Coordinates of C-alpha atoms in Angstrom, one line a residue:
Chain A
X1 CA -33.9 -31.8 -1.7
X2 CA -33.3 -35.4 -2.3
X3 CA -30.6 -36.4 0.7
X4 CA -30.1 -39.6 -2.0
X5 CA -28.7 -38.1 -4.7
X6 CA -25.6 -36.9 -3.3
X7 CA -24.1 -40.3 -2.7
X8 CA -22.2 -40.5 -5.5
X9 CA -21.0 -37.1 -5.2
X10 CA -20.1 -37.4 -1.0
X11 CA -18.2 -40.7 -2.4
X12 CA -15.7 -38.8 -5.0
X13 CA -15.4 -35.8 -2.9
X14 CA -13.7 -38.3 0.1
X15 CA -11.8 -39.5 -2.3
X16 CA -11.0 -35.8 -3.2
X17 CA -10.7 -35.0 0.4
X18 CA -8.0 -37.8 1.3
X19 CA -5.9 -35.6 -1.8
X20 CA -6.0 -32.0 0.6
X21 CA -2.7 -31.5 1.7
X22 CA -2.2 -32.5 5.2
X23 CA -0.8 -30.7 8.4
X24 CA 2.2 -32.2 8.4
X25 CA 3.0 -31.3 4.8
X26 CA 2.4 -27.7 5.6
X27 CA 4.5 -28.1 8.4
X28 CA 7.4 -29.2 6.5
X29 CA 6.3 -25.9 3.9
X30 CA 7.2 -24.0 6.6
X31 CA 10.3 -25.3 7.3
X32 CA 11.1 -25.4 4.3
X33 CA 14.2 -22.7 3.4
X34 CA 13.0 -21.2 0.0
X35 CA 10.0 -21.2 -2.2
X36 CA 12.1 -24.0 -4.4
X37 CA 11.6 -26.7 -1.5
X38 CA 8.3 -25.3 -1.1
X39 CA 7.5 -26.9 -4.7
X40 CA 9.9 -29.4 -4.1
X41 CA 7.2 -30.7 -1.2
X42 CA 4.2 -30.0 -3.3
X43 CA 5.2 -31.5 -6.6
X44 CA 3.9 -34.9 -5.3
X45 CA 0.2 -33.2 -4.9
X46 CA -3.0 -31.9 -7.2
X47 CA -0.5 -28.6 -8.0
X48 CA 2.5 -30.2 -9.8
X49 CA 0.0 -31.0 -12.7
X50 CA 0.1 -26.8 -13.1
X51 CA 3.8 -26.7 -13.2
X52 CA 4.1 -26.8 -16.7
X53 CA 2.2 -22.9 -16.6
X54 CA 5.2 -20.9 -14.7
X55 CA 8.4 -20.3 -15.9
X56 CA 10.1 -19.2 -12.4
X57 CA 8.6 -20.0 -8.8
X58 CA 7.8 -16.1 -8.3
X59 CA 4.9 -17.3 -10.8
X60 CA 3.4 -19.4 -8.3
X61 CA -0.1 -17.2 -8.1
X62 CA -0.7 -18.4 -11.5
X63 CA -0.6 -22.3 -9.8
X64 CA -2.8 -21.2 -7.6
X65 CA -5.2 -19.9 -9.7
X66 CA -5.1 -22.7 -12.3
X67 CA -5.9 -25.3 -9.2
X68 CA -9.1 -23.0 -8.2
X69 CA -10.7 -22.8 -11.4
X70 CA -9.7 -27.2 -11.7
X71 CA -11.7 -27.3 -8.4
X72 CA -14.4 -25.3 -9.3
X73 CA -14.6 -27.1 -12.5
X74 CA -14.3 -30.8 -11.0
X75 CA -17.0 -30.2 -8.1
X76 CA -19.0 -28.5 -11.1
X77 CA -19.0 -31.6 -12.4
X78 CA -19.3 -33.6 -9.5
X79 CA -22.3 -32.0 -7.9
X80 CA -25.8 -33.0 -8.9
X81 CA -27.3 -29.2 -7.7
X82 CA -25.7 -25.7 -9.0
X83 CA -26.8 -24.1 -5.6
X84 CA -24.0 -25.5 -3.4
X85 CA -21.2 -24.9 -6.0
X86 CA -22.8 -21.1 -6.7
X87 CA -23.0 -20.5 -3.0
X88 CA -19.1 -21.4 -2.8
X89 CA -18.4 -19.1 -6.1
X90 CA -20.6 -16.1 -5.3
X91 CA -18.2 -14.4 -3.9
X92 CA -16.0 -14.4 -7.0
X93 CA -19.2 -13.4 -8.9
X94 CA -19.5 -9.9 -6.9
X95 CA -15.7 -9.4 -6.8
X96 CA -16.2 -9.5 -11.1
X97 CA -19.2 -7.4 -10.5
X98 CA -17.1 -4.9 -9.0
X99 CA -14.2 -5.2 -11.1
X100 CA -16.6 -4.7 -14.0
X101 CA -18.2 -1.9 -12.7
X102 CA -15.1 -0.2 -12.0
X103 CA -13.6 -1.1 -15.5
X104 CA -16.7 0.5 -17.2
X105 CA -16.7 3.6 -14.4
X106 CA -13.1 4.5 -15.1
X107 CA -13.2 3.1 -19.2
X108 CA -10.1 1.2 -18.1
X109 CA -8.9 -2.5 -19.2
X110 CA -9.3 -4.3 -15.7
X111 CA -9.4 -8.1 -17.2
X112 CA -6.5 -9.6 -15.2
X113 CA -8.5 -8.1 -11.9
X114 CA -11.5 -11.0 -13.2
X115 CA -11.4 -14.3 -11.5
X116 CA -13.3 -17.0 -13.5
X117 CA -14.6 -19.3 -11.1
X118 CA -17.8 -17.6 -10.9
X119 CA -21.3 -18.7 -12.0
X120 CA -21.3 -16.1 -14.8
X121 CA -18.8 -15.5 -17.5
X122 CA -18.0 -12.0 -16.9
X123 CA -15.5 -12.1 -20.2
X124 CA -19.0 -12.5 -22.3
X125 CA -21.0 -10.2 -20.3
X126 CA -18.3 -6.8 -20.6
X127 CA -19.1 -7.4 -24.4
X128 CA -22.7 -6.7 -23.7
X129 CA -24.5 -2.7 -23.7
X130 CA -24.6 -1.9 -19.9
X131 CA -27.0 -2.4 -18.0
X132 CA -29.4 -2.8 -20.8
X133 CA -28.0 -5.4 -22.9
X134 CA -28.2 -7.6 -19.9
X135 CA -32.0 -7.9 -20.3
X136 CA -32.4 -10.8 -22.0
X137 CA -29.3 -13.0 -20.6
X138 CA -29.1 -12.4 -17.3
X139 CA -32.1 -9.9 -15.7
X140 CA -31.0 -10.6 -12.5
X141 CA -27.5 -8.6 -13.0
X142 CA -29.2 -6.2 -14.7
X143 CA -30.8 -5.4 -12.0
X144 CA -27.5 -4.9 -10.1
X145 CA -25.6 -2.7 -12.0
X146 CA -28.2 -0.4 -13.0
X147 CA -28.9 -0.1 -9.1
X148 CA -25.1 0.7 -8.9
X149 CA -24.7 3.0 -11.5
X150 CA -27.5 4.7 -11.0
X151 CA -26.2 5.1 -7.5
X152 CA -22.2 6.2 -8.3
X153 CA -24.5 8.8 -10.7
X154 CA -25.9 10.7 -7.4
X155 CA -23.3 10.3 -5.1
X156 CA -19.6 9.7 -7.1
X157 CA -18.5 7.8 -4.5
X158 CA -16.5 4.7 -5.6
X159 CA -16.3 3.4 -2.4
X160 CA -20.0 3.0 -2.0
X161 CA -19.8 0.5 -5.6
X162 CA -18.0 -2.4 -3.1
X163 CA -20.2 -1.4 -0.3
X164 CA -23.7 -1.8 -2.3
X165 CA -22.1 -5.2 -3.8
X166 CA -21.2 -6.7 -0.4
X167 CA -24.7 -5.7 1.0
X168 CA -25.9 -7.6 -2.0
X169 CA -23.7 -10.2 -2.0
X170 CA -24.6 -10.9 2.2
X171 CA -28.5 -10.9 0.6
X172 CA -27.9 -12.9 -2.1
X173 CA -25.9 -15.5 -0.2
X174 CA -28.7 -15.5 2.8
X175 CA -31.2 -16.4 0.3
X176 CA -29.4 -19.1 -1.2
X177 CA -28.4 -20.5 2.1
X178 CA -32.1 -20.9 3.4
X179 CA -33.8 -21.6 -0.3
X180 CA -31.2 -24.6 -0.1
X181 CA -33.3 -25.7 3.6
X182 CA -29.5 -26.6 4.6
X183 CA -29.1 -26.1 8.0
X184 CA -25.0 -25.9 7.9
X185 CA -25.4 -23.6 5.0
X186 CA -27.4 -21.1 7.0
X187 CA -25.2 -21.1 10.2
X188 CA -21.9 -20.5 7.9
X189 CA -23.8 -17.8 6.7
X190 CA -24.9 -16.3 9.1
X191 CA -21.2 -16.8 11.2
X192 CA -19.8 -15.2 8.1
X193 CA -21.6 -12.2 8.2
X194 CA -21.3 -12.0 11.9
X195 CA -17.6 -12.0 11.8
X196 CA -17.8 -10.1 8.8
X197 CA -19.8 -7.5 10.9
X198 CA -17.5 -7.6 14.0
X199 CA -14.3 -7.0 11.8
X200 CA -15.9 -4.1 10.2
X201 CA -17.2 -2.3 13.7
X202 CA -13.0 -2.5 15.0
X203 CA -12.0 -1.5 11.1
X204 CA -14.3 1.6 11.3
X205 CA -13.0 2.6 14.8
X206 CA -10.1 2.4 13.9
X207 CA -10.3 4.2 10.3
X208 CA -12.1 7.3 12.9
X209 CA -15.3 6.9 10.8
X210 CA -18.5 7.6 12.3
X211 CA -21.5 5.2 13.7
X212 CA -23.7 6.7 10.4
X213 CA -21.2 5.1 7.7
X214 CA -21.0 1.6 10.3
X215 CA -25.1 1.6 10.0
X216 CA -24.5 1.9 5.9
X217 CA -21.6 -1.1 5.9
X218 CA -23.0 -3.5 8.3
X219 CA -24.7 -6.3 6.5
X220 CA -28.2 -8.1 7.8
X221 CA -29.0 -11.4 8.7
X222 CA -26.3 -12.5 11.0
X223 CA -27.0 -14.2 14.1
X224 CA -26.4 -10.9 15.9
X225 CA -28.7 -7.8 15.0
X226 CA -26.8 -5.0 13.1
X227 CA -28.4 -2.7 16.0
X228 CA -26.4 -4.2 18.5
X229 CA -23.1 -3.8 17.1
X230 CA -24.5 -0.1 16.9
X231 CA -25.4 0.2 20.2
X232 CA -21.6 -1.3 20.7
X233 CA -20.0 1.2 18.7
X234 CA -18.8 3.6 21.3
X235 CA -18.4 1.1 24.1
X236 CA -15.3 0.3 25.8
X237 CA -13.8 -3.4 24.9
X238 CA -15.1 -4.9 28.3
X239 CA -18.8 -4.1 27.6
X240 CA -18.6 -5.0 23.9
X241 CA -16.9 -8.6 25.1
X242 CA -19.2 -8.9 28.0
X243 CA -21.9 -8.3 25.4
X244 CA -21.0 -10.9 23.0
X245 CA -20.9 -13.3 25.2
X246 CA -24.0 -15.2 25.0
X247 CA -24.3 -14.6 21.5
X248 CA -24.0 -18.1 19.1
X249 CA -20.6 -17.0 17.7
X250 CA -19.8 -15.2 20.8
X251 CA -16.6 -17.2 21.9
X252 CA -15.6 -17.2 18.6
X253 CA -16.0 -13.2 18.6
X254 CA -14.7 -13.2 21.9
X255 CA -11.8 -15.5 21.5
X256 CA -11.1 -13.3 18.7
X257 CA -10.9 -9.6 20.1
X258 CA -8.9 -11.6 22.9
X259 CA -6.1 -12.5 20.4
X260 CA -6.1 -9.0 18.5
X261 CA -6.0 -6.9 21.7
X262 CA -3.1 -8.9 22.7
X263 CA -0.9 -8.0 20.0
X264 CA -2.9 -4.7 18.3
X265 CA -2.8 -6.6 15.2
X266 CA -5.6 -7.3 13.3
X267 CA -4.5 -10.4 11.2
X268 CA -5.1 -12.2 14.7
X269 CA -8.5 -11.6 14.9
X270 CA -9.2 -12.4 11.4
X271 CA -7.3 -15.9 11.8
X272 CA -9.4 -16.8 14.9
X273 CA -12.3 -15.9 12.4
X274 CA -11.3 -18.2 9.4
X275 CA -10.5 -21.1 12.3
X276 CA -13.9 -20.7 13.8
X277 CA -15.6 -21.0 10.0
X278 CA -13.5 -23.8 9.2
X279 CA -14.9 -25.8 12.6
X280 CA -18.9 -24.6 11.8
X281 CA -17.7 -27.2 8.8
X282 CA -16.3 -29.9 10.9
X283 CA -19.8 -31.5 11.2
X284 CA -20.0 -32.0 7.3
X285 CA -17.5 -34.8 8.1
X286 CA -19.6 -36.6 9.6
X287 CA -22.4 -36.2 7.2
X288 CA -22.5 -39.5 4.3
X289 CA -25.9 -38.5 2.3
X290 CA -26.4 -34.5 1.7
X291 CA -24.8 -31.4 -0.6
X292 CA -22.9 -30.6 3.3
X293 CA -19.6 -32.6 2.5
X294 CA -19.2 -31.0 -1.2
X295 CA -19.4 -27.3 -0.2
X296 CA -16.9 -28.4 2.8
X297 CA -14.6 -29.7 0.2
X298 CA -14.5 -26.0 -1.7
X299 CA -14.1 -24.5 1.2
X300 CA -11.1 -26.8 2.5
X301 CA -9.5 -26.0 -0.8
X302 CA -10.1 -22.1 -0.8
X303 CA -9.0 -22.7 2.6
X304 CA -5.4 -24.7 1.1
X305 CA -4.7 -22.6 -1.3
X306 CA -5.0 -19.6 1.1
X307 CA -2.9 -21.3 3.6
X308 CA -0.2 -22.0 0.4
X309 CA -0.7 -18.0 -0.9
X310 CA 0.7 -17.4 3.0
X311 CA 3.6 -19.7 3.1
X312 CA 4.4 -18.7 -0.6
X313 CA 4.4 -15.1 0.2
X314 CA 6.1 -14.8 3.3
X315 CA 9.2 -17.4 1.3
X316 CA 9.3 -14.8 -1.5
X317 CA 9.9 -12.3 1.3
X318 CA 12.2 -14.5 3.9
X319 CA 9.4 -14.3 6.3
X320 CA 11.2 -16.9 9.5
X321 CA 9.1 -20.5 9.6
X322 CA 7.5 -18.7 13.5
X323 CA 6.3 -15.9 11.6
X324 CA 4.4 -17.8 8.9
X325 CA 3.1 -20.3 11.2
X326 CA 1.3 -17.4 13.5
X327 CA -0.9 -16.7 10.2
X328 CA -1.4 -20.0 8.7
X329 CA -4.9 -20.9 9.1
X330 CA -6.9 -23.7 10.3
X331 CA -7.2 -26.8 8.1
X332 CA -10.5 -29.5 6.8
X333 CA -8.7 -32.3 7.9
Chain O
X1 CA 45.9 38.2 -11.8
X2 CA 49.4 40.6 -11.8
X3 CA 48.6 43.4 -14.1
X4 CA 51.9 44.0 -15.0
X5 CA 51.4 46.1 -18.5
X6 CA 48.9 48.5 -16.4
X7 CA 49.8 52.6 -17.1
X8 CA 52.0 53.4 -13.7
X9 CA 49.5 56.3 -13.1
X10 CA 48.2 57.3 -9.6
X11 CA 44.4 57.2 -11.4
X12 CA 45.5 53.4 -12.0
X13 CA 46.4 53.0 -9.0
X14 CA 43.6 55.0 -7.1
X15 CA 41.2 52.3 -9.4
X16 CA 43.0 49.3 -8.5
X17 CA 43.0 49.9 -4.9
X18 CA 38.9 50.4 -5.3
X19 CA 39.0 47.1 -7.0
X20 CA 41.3 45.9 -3.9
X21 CA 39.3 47.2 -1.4
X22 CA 35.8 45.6 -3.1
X23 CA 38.1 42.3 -4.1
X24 CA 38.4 41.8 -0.1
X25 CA 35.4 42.7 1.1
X26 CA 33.8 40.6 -1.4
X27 CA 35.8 37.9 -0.4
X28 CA 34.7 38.4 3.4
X29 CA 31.3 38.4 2.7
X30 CA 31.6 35.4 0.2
X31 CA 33.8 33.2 2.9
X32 CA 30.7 34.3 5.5
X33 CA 28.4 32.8 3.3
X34 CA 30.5 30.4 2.4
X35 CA 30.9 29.5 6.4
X36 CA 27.0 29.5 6.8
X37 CA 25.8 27.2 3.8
X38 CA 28.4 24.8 5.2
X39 CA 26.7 24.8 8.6
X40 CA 23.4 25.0 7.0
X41 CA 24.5 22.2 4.7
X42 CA 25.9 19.9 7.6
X43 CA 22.4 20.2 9.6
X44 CA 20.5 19.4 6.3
X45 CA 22.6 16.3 5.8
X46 CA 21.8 15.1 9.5
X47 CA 18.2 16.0 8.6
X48 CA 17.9 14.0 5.8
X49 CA 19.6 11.1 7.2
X50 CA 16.9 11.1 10.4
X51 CA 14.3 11.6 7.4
X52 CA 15.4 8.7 5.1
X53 CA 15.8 6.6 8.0
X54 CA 12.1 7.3 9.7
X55 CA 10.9 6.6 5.7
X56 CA 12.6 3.6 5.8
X57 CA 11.2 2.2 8.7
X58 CA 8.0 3.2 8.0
X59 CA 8.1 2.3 4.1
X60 CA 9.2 -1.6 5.8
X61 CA 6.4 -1.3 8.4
X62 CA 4.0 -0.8 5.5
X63 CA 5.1 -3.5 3.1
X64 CA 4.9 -6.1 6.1
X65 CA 0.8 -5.1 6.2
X66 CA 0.6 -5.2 2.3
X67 CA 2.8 -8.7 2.7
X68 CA 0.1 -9.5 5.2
X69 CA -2.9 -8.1 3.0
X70 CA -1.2 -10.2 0.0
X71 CA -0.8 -13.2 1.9
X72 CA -4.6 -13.8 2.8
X73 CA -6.1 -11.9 -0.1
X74 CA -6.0 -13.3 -3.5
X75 CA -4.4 -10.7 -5.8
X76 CA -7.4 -10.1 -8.3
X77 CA -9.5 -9.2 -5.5
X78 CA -6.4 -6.6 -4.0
X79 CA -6.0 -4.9 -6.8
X80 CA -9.6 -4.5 -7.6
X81 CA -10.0 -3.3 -3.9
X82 CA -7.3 -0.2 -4.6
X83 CA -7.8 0.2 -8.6
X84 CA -10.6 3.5 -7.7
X85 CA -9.4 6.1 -5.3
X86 CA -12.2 7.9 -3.8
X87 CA -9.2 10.9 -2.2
X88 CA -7.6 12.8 -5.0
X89 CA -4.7 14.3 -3.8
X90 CA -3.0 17.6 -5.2
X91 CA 1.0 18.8 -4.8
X92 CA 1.5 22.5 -4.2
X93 CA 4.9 23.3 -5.3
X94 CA 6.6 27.1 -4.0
X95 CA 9.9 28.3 -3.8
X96 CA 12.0 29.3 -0.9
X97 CA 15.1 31.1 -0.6
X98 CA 18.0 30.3 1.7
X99 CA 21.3 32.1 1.6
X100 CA 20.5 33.1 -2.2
X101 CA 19.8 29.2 -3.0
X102 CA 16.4 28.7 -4.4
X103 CA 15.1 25.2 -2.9
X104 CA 11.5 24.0 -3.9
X105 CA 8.8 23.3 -0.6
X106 CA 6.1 21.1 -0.9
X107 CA 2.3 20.9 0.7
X108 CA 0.1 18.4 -0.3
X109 CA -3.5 18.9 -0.4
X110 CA -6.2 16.3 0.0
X111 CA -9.5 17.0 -1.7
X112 CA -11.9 15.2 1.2
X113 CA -9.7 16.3 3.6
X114 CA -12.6 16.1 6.0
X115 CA -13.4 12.6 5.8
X116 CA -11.0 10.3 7.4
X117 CA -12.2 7.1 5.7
X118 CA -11.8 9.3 2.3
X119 CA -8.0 7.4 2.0
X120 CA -10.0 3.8 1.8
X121 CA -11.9 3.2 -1.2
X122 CA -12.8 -0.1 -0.8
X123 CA -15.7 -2.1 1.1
X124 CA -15.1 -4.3 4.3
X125 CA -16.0 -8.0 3.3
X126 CA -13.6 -9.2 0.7
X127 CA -10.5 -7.2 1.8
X128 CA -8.3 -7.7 4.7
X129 CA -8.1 -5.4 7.9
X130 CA -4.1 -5.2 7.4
X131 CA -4.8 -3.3 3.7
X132 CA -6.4 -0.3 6.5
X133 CA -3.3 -0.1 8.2
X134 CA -1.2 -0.6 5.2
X135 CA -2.7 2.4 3.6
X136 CA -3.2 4.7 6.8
X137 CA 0.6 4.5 7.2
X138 CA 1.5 4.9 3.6
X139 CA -0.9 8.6 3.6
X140 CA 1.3 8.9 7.1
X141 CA 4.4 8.2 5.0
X142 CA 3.8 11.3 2.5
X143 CA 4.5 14.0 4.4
X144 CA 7.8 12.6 5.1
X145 CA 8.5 11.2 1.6
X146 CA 7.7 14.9 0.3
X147 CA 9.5 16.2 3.2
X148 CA 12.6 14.3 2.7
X149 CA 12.1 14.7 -1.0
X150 CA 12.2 18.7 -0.2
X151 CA 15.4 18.4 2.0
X152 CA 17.5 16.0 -0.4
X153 CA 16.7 18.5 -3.6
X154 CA 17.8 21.2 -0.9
X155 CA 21.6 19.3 -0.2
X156 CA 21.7 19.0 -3.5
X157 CA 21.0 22.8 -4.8
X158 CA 22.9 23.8 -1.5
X159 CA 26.0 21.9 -2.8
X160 CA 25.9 23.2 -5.7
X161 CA 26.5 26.5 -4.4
X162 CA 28.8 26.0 -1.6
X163 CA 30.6 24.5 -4.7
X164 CA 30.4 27.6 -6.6
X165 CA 31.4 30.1 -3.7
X166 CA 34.3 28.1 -2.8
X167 CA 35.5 28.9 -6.0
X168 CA 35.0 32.3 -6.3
X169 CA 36.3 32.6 -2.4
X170 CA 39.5 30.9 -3.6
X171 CA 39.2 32.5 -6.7
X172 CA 39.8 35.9 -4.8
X173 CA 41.7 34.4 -2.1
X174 CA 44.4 33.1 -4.5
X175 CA 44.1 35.1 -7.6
X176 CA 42.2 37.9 -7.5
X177 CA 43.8 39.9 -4.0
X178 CA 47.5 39.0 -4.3
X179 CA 47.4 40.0 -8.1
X180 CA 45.9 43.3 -7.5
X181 CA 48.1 43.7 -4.5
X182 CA 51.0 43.0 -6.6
X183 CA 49.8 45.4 -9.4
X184 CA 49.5 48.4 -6.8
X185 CA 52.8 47.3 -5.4
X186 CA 54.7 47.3 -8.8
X187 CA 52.4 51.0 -9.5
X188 CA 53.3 52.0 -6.8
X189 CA 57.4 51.5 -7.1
X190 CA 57.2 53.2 -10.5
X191 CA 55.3 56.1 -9.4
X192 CA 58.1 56.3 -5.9
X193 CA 60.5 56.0 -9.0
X194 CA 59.1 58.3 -10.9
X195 CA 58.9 60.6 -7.9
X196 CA 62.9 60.2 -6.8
X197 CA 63.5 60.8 -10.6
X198 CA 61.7 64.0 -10.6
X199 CA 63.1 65.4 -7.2
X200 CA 66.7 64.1 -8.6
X201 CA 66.1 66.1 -11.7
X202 CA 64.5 68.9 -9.8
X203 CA 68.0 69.0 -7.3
X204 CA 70.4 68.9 -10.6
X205 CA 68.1 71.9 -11.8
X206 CA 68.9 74.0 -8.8
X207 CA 72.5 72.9 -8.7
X208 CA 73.1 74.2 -12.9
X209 CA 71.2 77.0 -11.5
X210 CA 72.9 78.2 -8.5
X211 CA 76.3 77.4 -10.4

């Protein structure tokens, strides 16, 4: 990787950057007293120009998703390697996966469920013979879904489609962390399926599942070894913390369980989570030459339009301004 | 009901005071039951209102998870998340009798009854922790929904027939009784009538007689 070669990219993404919506807009969001201030405030930002696609402010998901796929499309165009912006969109390429699946599974009409910002265009690939008629276009998916369907053959088990797509999708986005030899890429990896891990070990407690189905749901390559979370499985909350503490994104871990044993509820943890991601970023700031400050930028703006989906929400539901501003997450700014 | 073209006979009037004596005894046992689907009635009423109001609650509790689970998920992916159940779920519907009202009782069945994660069909990476709690306390909420469901259909049948047997209570209470009573009173005058003829008749007999 040529360090070089992303000037011109790093350039129009600061420019891009200086558009994110600030904290102090959000703020006023917040304050705001219905979802009509709401757009009121963000009519002078990147979302008015999607306006013009809703007829009535309940709508607004549709403004959402019309600025992802802009983003998607602009940094597409932008970046001078796929890699970063596929690393960004895999995610939406294994939620298709899944949606497919189910929609052949179930012989069911799922196309709103598809969200095309992926890599693939998964309204081209449903056309195709599964998993067969794959072969030629795209072997790699092939692969995939005959490993899935041959799997929902033996057991029936729907729940196991997600769980063998996540596992994948936690490989997949490992290997194209360290083929990228990006050092931030790895560690957000690797936090992400850390945190991904802890979540799941207080989900499964909770959902009185045993430590056989937590071995079959945890995903590899975190910073901490799946066999630890294991070992942690029937421990009290003291031992788990006091284990996690010298781990890398122990005090992030820690700091978490902290805030969701405080109030019981697990939206807590999972906001000290997306806070801690956001600051394993904060270095790509910094960074003039490299692919660091372009997949920062998608993130920031996955991150935005998150934090508007929140304020959105809780208006269409008179959520008060103190209640919305416990969940709004961290910002790239 | 006054009977007043009845035949004065003391058959007639042996029948109607059958038809009296079943008239008020029906009425006695129908004002009983009358008496207990009232109380039965009133207790189901403050049962359902504890019911709808512990549904309520609940119902709101879950919504504020979904709202949660909607807030940080994007929709595609929360939908697709929920669009397979793994749990089928099966209604068993029988009937039950109380005081003569037949009110339906309901038992749902869950097919992996033995699996507790059965109710969650998704995996754990692209869906929030809230959607877990959201859907743990909507399979809580069932029971009660079906529960409330069995005791509003209940008030309803039940009112139905307190309905019905006040009617036929005041039916006999107003109609039914007094008519018949007034019937065996008029039979009755004719036949002491008939009587005080007879023995009048019977006197002026011996009188030409002994003359």
């Amino acid at each position: 990787m040529n360090r070089a070669d992303f000037i011109q990219g790093v350039v129009r993404t600061r420019v891009l950057e200086k558009r994110l919506i600030t904290k102090d807009k959000f703020e006023q969001m917040i304050n705001a007293p219905d979802i009509k201030d709401v757009f009121k405030i963000l009519s002078g930002t990147e979302y008015q120009n999607h306006y013009g696609k809703i007829s009535s402010f309940e709508e607004y998901e549709k403004v959402l998703s019309a600025e992802l796929k802009r983003v998607y499309t602009r940094m597409r165009e932008i970046s001078p390697e796929d890699y970063i912006i596929a690393l960004a969109a895999l995610k939406y390429d294994f939620h298709n996966l899944k949606v497919l699946l189910k929609e052949k599974i179930m012989d069911t009409d799922f196309s709103r469920l598809f969200i095309p910002v992926g890599v693939y265009d998964f309204e081209q690939i449903k056309k195709q013979r599964l998993p067969d008629g794959l072969n030629g276009t795209h072997p790699e998916l092939q692969a995939i879904i005959a490993e899935v369907m041959k799997d929902y053959e033996t057991f029936n088990d729907p729940q196991r489609i997600d769980i063998l797509l996540d596992r994948m999708y936690a490989d997949r986005m490992y290997d194209m962390a360290i083929s990228s030899g990006v050092p931030l890429f790895v560690e957000y990896v690797k936090a992400l399926i850390d945190f991904n891990n802890f979540r799941t070990v207080l989900r499964i407690q909770k959902q009185g599942e045993d430590i056989k189905f937590l071995g079959e749901v945890l995903l590899d390559h975190g910073n901490i070894e799946k066999e630890k979370f294991l070992y942690s499985f029937h421990d009290n909350i003291s031992k788990f913390l006091y284990k996690l503490r010298n781990e890398k994104t122990g005090k992030a871990l820690t700091g978490g369980l902290e805030a969701y044993l405080k109030t019981n509820r697990p939206a807590d943890l999972e906001k000290k989570l997306d806070d801690f991601i956001m600051d394993i970023l904060e270095p790509a700031k910094y960074i003039h030459f490299g692919p660091e400050p372009l997949f920062a930028y998608i993130l920031a703006k996955e991150r935005e339009i998150q934090n508007l989906r929140i304020i959105l929400v809780s208006k269409f539901n008179q959520l008060p301004p103190a209640e919305i501003r416990k969940r709004v997450r961290k910002i790239h700014a | 009901m006054v009977k007043r073209n009845v035949h004065a006979t003391r058959m007639e009037l042996s029948r109607l005071k059958k038809r009296l004596e079943i008239a008020e005894r029906g009425h006695k046992l129908l004002k009983d039951k009358q008496d207990e689907l009232m109380r039965r009635f009133i207790a189901l009423i403050k049962k359902n209102k504890q019911l709808r109001q512990k549904m309520e609650k609940e119902l709101k509790d879950t919504f504020q998870d979904f709202l949660i689970a909607a807030s940080v998920m994007p929709p595609e992916m929360l939908e697709g998340a929920i669009s397979f159940p793994k749990e089928k779920m099966s209604l068993e519907i029988f009937r039950k009798n109380v005081m003569g009202v037949v009110v339906p009782a309901m038992k749902v069945k869950r097919k992996l009854a033995d699996d507790p994660g059965s109710i969650y069909p998704y995996g754990f990476v692209q869906t929030a922790a809230e959607l877990d709690d959201a859907i743990a306390k909507l399979y809580r909420i069932i029971p009660v929904l079906l529960e409330l469901t069995e005791v509003e259909k209940a008030c309803q049948l039940m009112a139905d027939e307190i309905e019905k047997t006040r009617r036929r209570v005041n039916a006999l209470e107003y109609r039914t009784i007094p008519g018949l009573e007034e019937t065996i009173k008029i039979i009755r005058m004719k036949l002491d009538e008939n009587e005080r003829g007879t023995i009048t008749r019977l006197i002026k007999v011996k009188d030409i007689i002994n003359k």
